[in-house]
Tab-separated table of C-alpha atoms in Angstrom:
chain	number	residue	atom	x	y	z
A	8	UNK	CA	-9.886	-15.580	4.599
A	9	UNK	CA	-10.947	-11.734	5.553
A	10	UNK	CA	-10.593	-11.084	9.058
A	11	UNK	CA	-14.514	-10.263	8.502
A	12	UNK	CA	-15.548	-13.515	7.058
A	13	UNK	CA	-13.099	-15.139	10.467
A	14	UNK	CA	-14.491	-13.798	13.527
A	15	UNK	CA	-18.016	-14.570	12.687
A	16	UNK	CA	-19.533	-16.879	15.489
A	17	UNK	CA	-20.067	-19.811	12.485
A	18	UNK	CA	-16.530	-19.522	11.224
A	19	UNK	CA	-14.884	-19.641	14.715
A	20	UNK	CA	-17.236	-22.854	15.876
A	21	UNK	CA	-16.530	-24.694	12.647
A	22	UNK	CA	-12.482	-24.120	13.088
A	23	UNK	CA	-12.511	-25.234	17.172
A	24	UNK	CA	-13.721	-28.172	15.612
A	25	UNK	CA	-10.417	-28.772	13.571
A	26	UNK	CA	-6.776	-29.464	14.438
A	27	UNK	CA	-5.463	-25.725	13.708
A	28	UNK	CA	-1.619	-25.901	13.792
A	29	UNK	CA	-0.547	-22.271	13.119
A	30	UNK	CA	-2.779	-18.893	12.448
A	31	UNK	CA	-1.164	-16.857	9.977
A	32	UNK	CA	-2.255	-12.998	10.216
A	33	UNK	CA	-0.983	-11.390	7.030
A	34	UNK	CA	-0.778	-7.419	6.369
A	35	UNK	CA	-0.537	-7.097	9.844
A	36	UNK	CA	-0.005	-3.646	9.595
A	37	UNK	CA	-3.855	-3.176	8.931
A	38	UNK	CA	-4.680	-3.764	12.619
A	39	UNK	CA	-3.047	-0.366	13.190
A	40	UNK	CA	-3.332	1.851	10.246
A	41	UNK	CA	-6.952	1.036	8.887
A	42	UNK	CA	-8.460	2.367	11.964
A	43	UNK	CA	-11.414	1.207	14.636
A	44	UNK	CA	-13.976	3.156	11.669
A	45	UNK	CA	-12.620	1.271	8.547
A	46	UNK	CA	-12.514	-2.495	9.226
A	47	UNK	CA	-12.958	-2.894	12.981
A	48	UNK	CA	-12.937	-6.979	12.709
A	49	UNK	CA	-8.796	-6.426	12.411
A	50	UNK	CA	-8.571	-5.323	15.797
A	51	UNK	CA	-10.940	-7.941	17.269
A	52	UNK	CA	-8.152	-10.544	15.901
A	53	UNK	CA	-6.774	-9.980	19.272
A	54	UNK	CA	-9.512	-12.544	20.499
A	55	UNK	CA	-8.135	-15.313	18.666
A	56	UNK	CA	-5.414	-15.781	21.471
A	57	UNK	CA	-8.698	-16.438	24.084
A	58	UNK	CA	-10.189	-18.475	21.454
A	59	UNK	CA	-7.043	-20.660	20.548
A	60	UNK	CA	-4.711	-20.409	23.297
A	61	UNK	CA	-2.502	-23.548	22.574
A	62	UNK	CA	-1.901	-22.224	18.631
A	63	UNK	CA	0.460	-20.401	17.760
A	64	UNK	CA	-0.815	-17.412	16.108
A	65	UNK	CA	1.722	-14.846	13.538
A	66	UNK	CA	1.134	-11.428	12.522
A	67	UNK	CA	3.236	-10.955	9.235
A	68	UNK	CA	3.591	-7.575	7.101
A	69	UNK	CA	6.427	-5.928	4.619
A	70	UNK	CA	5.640	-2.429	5.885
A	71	UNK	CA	5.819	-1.414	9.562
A	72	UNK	CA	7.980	1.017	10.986
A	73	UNK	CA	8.694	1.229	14.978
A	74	UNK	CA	5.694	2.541	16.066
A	75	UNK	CA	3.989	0.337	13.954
A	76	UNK	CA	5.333	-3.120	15.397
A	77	UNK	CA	4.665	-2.171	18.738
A	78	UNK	CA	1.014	-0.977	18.075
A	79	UNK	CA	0.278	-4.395	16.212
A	80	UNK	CA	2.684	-6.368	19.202
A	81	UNK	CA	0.113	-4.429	21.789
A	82	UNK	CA	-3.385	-5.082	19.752
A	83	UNK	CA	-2.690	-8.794	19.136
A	84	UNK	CA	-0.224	-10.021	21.781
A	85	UNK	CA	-0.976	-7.652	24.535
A	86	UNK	CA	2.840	-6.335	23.916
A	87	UNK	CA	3.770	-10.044	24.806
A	88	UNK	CA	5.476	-11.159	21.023
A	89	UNK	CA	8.448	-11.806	19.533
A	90	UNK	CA	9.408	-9.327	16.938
A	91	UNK	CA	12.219	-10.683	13.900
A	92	UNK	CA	12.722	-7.626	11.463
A	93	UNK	CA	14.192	-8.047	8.107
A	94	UNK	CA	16.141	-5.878	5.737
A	95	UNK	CA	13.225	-2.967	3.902
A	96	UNK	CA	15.705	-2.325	0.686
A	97	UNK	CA	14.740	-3.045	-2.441
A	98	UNK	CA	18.370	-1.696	-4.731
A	99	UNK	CA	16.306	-2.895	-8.205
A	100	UNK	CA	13.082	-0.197	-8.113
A	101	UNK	CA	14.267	3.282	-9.141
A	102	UNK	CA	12.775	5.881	-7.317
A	103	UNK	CA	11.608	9.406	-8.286
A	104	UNK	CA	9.243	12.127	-7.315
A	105	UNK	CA	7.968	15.256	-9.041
A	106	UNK	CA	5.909	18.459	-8.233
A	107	UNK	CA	2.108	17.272	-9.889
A	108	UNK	CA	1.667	19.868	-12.506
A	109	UNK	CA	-0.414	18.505	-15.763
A	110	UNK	CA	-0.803	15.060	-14.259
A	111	UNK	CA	-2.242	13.453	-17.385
A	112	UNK	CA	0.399	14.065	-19.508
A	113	UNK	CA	3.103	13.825	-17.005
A	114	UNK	CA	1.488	10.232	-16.496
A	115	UNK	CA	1.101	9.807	-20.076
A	116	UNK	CA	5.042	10.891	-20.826
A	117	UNK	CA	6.229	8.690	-18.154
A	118	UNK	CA	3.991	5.385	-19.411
A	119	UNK	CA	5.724	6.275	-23.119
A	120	UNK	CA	8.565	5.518	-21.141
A	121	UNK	CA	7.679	2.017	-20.447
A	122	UNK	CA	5.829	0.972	-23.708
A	123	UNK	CA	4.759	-2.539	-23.758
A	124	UNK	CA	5.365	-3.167	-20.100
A	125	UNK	CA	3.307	-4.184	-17.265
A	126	UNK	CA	2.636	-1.691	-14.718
A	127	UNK	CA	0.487	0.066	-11.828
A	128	UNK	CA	-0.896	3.429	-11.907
A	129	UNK	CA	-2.279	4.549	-8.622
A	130	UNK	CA	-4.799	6.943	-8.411
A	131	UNK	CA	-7.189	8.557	-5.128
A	132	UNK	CA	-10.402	8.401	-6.435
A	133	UNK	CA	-12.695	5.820	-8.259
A	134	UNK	CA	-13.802	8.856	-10.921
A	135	UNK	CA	-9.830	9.633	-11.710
A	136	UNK	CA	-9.245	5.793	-11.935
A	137	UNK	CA	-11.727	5.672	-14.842
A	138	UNK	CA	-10.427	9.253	-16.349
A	139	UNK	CA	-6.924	8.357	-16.045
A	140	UNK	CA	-7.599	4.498	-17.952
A	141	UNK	CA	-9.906	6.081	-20.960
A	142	UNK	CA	-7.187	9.086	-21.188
A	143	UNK	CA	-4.687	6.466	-21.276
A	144	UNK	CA	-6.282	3.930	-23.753
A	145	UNK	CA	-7.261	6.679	-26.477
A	146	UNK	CA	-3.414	7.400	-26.910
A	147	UNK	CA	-2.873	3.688	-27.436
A	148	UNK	CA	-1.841	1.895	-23.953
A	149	UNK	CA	-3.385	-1.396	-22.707
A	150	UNK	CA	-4.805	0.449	-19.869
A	151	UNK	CA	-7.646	-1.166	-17.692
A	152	UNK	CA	-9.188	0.922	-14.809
A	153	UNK	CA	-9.785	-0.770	-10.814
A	154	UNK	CA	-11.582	0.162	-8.330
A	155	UNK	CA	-14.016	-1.435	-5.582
A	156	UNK	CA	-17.223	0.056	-6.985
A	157	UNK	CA	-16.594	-2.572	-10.133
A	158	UNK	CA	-18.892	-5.832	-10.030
A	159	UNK	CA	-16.743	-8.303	-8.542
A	160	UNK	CA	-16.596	-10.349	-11.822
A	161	UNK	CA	-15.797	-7.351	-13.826
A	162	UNK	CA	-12.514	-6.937	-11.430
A	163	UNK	CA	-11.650	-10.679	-11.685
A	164	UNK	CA	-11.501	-10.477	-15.339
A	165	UNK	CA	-9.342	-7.460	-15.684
A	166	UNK	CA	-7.402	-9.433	-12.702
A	167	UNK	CA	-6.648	-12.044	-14.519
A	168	UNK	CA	-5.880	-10.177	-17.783
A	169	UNK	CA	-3.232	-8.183	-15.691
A	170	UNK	CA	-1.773	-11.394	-14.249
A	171	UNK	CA	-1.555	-13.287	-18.166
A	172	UNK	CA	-1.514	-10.693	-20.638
A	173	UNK	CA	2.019	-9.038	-21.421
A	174	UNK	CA	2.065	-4.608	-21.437
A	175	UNK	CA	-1.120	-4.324	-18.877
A	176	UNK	CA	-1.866	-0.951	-16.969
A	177	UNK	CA	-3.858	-1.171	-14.396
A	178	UNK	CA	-5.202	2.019	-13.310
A	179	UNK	CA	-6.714	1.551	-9.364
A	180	UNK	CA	-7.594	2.602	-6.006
A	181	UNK	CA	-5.940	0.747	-3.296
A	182	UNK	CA	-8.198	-2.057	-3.951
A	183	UNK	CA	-5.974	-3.573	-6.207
A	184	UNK	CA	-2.566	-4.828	-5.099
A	185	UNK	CA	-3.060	-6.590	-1.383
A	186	UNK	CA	-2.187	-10.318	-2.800
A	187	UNK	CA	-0.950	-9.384	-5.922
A	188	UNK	CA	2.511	-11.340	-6.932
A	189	UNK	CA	3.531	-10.371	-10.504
A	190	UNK	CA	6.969	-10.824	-10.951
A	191	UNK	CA	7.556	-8.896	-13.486
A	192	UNK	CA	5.475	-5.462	-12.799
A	193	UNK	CA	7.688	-2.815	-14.171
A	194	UNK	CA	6.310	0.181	-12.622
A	195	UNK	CA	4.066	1.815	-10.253
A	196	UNK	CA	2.984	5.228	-10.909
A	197	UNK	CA	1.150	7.220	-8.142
A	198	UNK	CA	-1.012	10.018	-9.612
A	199	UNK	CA	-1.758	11.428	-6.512
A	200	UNK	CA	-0.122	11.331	-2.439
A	201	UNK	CA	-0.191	8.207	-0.855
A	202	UNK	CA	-1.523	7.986	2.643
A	203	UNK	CA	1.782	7.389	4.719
A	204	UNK	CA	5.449	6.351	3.633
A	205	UNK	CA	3.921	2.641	5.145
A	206	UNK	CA	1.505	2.689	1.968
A	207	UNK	CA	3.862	4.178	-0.162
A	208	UNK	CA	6.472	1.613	0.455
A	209	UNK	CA	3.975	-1.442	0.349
A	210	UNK	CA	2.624	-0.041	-3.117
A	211	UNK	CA	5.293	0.170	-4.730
A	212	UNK	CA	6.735	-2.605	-3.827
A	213	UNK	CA	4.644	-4.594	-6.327
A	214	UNK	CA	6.998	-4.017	-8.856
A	215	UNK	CA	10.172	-5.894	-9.765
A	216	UNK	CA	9.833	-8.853	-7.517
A	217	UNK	CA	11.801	-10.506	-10.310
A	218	UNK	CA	14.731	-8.383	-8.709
A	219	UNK	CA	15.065	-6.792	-12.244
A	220	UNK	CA	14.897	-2.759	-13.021
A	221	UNK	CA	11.886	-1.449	-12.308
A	222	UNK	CA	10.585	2.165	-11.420
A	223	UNK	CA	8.227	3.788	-8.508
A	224	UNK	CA	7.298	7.416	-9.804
A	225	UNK	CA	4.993	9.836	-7.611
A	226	UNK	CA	3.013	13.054	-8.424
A	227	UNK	CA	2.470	14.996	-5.377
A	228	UNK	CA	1.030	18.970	-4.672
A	229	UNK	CA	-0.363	21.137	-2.318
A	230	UNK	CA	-4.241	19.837	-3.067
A	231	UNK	CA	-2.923	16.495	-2.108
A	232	UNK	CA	-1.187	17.209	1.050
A	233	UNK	CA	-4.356	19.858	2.037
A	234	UNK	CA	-6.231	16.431	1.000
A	235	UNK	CA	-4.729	13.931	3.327
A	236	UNK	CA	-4.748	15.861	6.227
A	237	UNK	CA	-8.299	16.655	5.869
A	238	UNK	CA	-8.775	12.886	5.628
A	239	UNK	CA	-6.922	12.198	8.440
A	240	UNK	CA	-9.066	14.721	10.388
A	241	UNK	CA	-12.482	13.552	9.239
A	242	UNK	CA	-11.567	10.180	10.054
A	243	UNK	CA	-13.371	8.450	13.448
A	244	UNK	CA	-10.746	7.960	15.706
A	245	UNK	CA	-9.122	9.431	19.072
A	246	UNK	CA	-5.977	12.046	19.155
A	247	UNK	CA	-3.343	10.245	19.671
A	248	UNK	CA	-4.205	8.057	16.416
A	249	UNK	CA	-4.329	11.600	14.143
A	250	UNK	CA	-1.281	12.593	15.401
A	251	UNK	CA	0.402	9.562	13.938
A	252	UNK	CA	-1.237	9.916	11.225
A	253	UNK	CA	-0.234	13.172	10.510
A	254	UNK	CA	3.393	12.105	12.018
A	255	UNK	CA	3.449	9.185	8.926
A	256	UNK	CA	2.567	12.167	6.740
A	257	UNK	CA	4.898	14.641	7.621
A	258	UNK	CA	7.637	11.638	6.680
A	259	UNK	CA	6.338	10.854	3.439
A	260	UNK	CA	6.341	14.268	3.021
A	261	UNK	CA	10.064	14.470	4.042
A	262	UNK	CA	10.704	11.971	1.568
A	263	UNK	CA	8.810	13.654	-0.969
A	264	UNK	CA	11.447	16.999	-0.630
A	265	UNK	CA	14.584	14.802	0.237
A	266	UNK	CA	17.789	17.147	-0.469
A	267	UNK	CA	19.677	14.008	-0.632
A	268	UNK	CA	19.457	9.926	-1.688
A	269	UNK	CA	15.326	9.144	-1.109
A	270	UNK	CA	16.174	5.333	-0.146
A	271	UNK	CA	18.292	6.694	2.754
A	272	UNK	CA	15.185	8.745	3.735
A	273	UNK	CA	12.907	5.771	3.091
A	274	UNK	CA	14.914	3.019	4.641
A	275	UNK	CA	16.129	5.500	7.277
A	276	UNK	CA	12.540	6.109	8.292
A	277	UNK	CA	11.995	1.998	9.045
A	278	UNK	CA	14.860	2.300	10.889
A	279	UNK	CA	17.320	1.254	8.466
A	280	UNK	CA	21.017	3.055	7.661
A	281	UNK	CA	22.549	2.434	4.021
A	282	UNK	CA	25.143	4.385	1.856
A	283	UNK	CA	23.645	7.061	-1.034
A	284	UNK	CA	21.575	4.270	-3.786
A	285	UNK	CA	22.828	6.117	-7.131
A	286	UNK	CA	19.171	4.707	-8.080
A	287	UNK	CA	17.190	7.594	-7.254
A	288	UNK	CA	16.579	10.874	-9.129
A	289	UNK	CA	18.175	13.050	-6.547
A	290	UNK	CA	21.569	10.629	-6.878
């Protein structure tokens, strides 16, 4: 359940009231990077340990770098937690960046790449979600747009078209993805900057989870990096948080104008050493 729908004084009675064996906190990296503003119910998971002190209680996520662990380790555990940290590669996903010029038909000439097969096109905005799917579907693709503003059923249909039908686009916000397993996604296409190389990594890492070739492709200018920082500095939070905002920035923008192999900038910057991929456009 959302950590919303968890810490509500009816929720918590009703599960003291059970045997609970284990709590489970997934996308752990939330607790830091969504911020006190966004969803402030992920950093009051920290009661749970008060609440349930005999249960053992995990905080699980694919994308956290150093600083990352140790701000989720200090939010939920006090800094008193184990930390086990897996291998970040994933050798099957292709990776390639260019300069954002005439995204539609740079997105379009891409997608004509990939005819027929499922994939993800990410996009910043709700508006350019529903430009980007009708631009998309008038030159013949199977392209559905996603965003939170939809009626919930409305999402849960094109949800479960995405998840049956073969050749799907989605076109979303980052309100589609978080619990989405398709093995056999064959691209993610960002139209615009992610946030952070944290959301970058986590995004496109919805493709290929059938360990077969797949592709992560990103768009990126100056109007999204002016953007992002003006995000970061709107946002309600202290100093110390916008610096690492702008810190996660600054890497994604390293990766972004990597000289040499991306996936040794992107596994180097979760801490991470490997040899050049060949799998990237700069190899």
């Amino acid at each position: 359940m959302s950590p919303e729908r968890l810490m509500t004084g009816a929720m918590l009675k009703a599960l003291a009231g059970l045997d609970v064996t284990l709590i489970a906190i997934d996308e752990a990296h939330c607790v830091s990077q969504w911020g006190p503003a966004f969803r402030p119910e992920y950093a009051d998971l920290r009661r749970l340990r008060d609440i349930f002190p005999d249960v053992p209680i995990v905080a699980l996520t694919a994308t956290a770098d150093e600083v990352t662990r140790e701000d989720i380790s200090k939010q939920l555990f006090a800094g008193n937690a184990k930390t086990f940290v897996l291998g970040f590669d994933r050798p099957n996903i292709k990776l390639t960046v260019e300069m954002k010029q005439s995204w539609k038909s740079q997105m379009l000439s891409f997608i004509e790449q990939h005819v027929g097969e499922s994939g993800i096109v990410y996009c910043l905005s709700r508006k350019k979600t529903e430009e980007a799917a009708a631009y998309l579907a008038e030159r013949g693709v199977l392209a559905l747009p996603y965003h939170a503003g939809m009626e919930r059923s409305a999402r849960d249909i094109i949800q479960d078209r995405f998840m049956t039908e073969a050749g799907v686009v989605i076109v979303a916000t980052i309100a589609f993805g978080m619990g989405i397993d398709k093995p056999d996604v064959r691209f993610v296409f960002h139209a615009d900057l992610p946030g952070s190389i944290e959301a970058y990594y986590q995004e496109i890492g919805r493709a290929g989870r059938d360990n077969q070739p797949a592709e992560a492709h990103m768009l990126y200018g100056l109007d999204d990096i002016r953007m992002r920082r003006m995000f970061i500095e709107q946002e309600d939070a202290d100093d110390s948080r916008k610096r690492r905002e702008h810190h996660r920035l600054d890497a994604l923008l390293g990766y972004c104008e990597a000289p040499a192999c991306r996936r040794r900038v992107l596994l180097n910057y979760f801490g991470e050493a490997t040899a050049a991929c060949g799998n990237c456009d700069v190899c």
